[in-house]
Amino acid sequence: MNKLLALTLLAISYTHHANADTLLQTADQEGNFKTFLQAVKTAGLESTLNDKGPITLFAPNDAAFAKLPKAKLKALMANPAELKKVLSYHIYPGKITSADVSAGKVKSLEGADLKLTVTDGVKVDNVKVIGDEINADNGVIHTMSAVLIPKG
């Protein structure tokens, strides 16, 4: 009986590690990215965040989305093409960890440059990165204190 229990626990443990957690799954597990995840589905970006990566995701949490005027958020959610552009601006196709980040520009998946600064904490386009980075098997999530809006 004890051997069976031990083998079962080992199998469960192995199964957990065999199922890689993507950025999308990791954000879902965190629990404070509900609006972001809804927007990702509306924009059709699930496959991008489930790709093998590496990907850096500058993800606005629910509090960041709450800072947007309700009419602006509603208009974005009603326009998948525009929403995809905004969300793609939050994605860098490469991995930037907190230890790696340095001042400069990186090109977002949307195509525009993201300006990274490291004085007075890490900021992306003057928006503060909050909390610790969240690692996933295909990249890293940095929680943003506001939604990044591409210029133009």
XYZ file of C-alpha atoms in Angstrom:
152
model
C 0.000 0.000 0.000
C 2.763 2.471 0.915
C 4.630 1.630 -2.310
C 1.473 2.308 -4.313
C 0.988 5.647 -2.558
C 4.625 6.595 -3.146
C 4.400 5.664 -6.840
C 1.152 7.609 -7.209
C 2.677 10.708 -5.617
C 5.766 10.348 -7.808
C 3.576 10.050 -10.910
C 1.558 13.126 -9.919
C 4.756 15.073 -9.248
C 6.213 14.012 -12.612
C 2.973 14.884 -14.403
C 2.994 18.365 -12.875
C 6.514 19.002 -14.153
C 5.777 17.439 -17.533
C 3.018 20.001 -18.140
C 4.874 23.208 -18.889
C 3.188 26.410 -17.766
C 3.098 28.991 -20.533
C 2.824 32.740 -19.996
C -0.928 32.471 -20.549
C -1.339 29.677 -17.977
C 0.955 31.429 -15.498
C -0.934 34.733 -15.784
C -4.181 32.834 -15.244
C -2.794 31.147 -12.115
C -1.638 34.487 -10.678
C -5.268 35.623 -10.493
C -4.799 39.393 -10.906
C -4.659 39.477 -14.715
C -8.355 38.716 -15.439
C -8.943 41.768 -17.663
C -5.667 41.189 -19.489
C -6.558 37.539 -20.150
C -10.018 38.502 -21.393
C -8.383 41.042 -23.719
C -5.879 38.431 -24.979
C -8.758 36.110 -25.911
C -10.701 38.928 -27.589
C -7.610 39.931 -29.589
C -6.797 36.326 -30.543
C -3.323 36.337 -28.985
C -3.548 33.092 -26.981
C -1.282 31.168 -29.370
C 1.361 33.916 -29.173
C 1.550 33.643 -25.373
C 1.539 29.847 -25.568
C 4.413 29.734 -28.117
C 7.709 28.231 -27.008
C 9.316 31.676 -26.620
C 11.273 33.099 -25.020
C 8.851 35.987 -24.563
C 8.831 38.926 -22.187
C 5.361 40.071 -21.270
C 4.816 43.499 -19.736
C 1.351 42.642 -18.419
C -0.984 45.229 -16.909
C -2.785 43.787 -13.900
C -6.473 44.356 -13.164
C -5.685 47.535 -11.189
C -3.808 48.931 -14.214
C -6.790 48.273 -16.498
C -9.067 49.902 -13.907
C -7.097 53.154 -14.373
C -8.240 53.354 -18.011
C -11.414 55.373 -18.582
C -14.316 52.895 -18.832
C -15.279 54.204 -22.282
C -11.691 53.688 -23.563
C -11.563 50.117 -22.220
C -15.006 49.324 -23.643
C -13.986 50.736 -27.058
C -10.765 48.683 -27.048
C -12.578 45.481 -26.112
C -15.063 46.104 -28.931
C -12.268 46.508 -31.510
C -10.159 43.305 -31.679
C -7.721 44.745 -34.256
C -6.917 47.802 -32.121
C -6.820 45.670 -28.980
C -4.330 43.303 -30.648
C -2.119 46.294 -31.514
C -2.207 47.556 -27.899
C -1.540 44.112 -26.396
C 1.242 43.328 -28.895
C 2.924 46.500 -27.668
C 3.214 44.777 -24.259
C 5.140 41.810 -25.729
C 8.871 41.597 -26.429
C 9.945 38.554 -28.491
C 12.901 37.638 -26.264
C 13.597 37.272 -22.570
C 14.416 40.216 -20.325
C 14.698 39.289 -16.666
C 14.946 41.786 -13.838
C 18.651 40.938 -13.600
C 19.137 41.543 -17.363
C 17.200 44.776 -17.791
C 19.173 47.827 -18.809
C 18.240 51.275 -20.051
C 17.547 51.465 -23.769
C 15.001 50.515 -26.378
C 13.640 47.141 -27.427
C 11.271 46.459 -30.296
C 7.836 45.234 -29.231
C 5.934 42.549 -31.113
C 3.673 45.387 -32.318
C 6.712 46.899 -34.077
C 7.228 50.084 -32.044
C 10.079 50.644 -29.610
C 9.577 50.248 -25.878
C 11.792 52.589 -23.855
C 13.245 50.895 -20.779
C 14.663 52.933 -17.907
C 16.231 51.676 -14.690
C 16.621 54.798 -12.555
C 14.138 54.817 -9.677
C 13.056 51.249 -10.445
C 12.360 49.610 -13.795
C 10.004 51.506 -16.070
C 8.684 50.834 -19.553
C 7.656 54.004 -21.411
C 7.666 55.761 -18.012
C 5.245 53.195 -16.530
C 6.524 51.483 -13.384
C 7.069 47.735 -13.228
C 5.656 46.516 -9.896
C 6.344 43.417 -7.846
C 8.680 40.585 -8.680
C 8.979 39.060 -12.128
C 6.878 35.968 -12.707
C 8.621 33.154 -14.534
C 6.938 30.802 -16.979
C 8.454 28.028 -19.044
C 8.322 30.152 -22.215
C 9.297 33.526 -20.771
C 8.813 36.065 -18.034
C 6.002 38.376 -16.907
C 6.662 41.850 -15.531
C 3.560 43.382 -13.924
C 2.799 46.890 -15.180
C 1.156 49.593 -13.071
C -0.679 50.990 -16.122
C -1.660 49.928 -19.633
C 0.922 50.861 -22.262
C -0.589 52.627 -25.260
C 1.486 52.732 -28.467
C 1.987 56.177 -29.902
C 0.383 56.863 -33.236
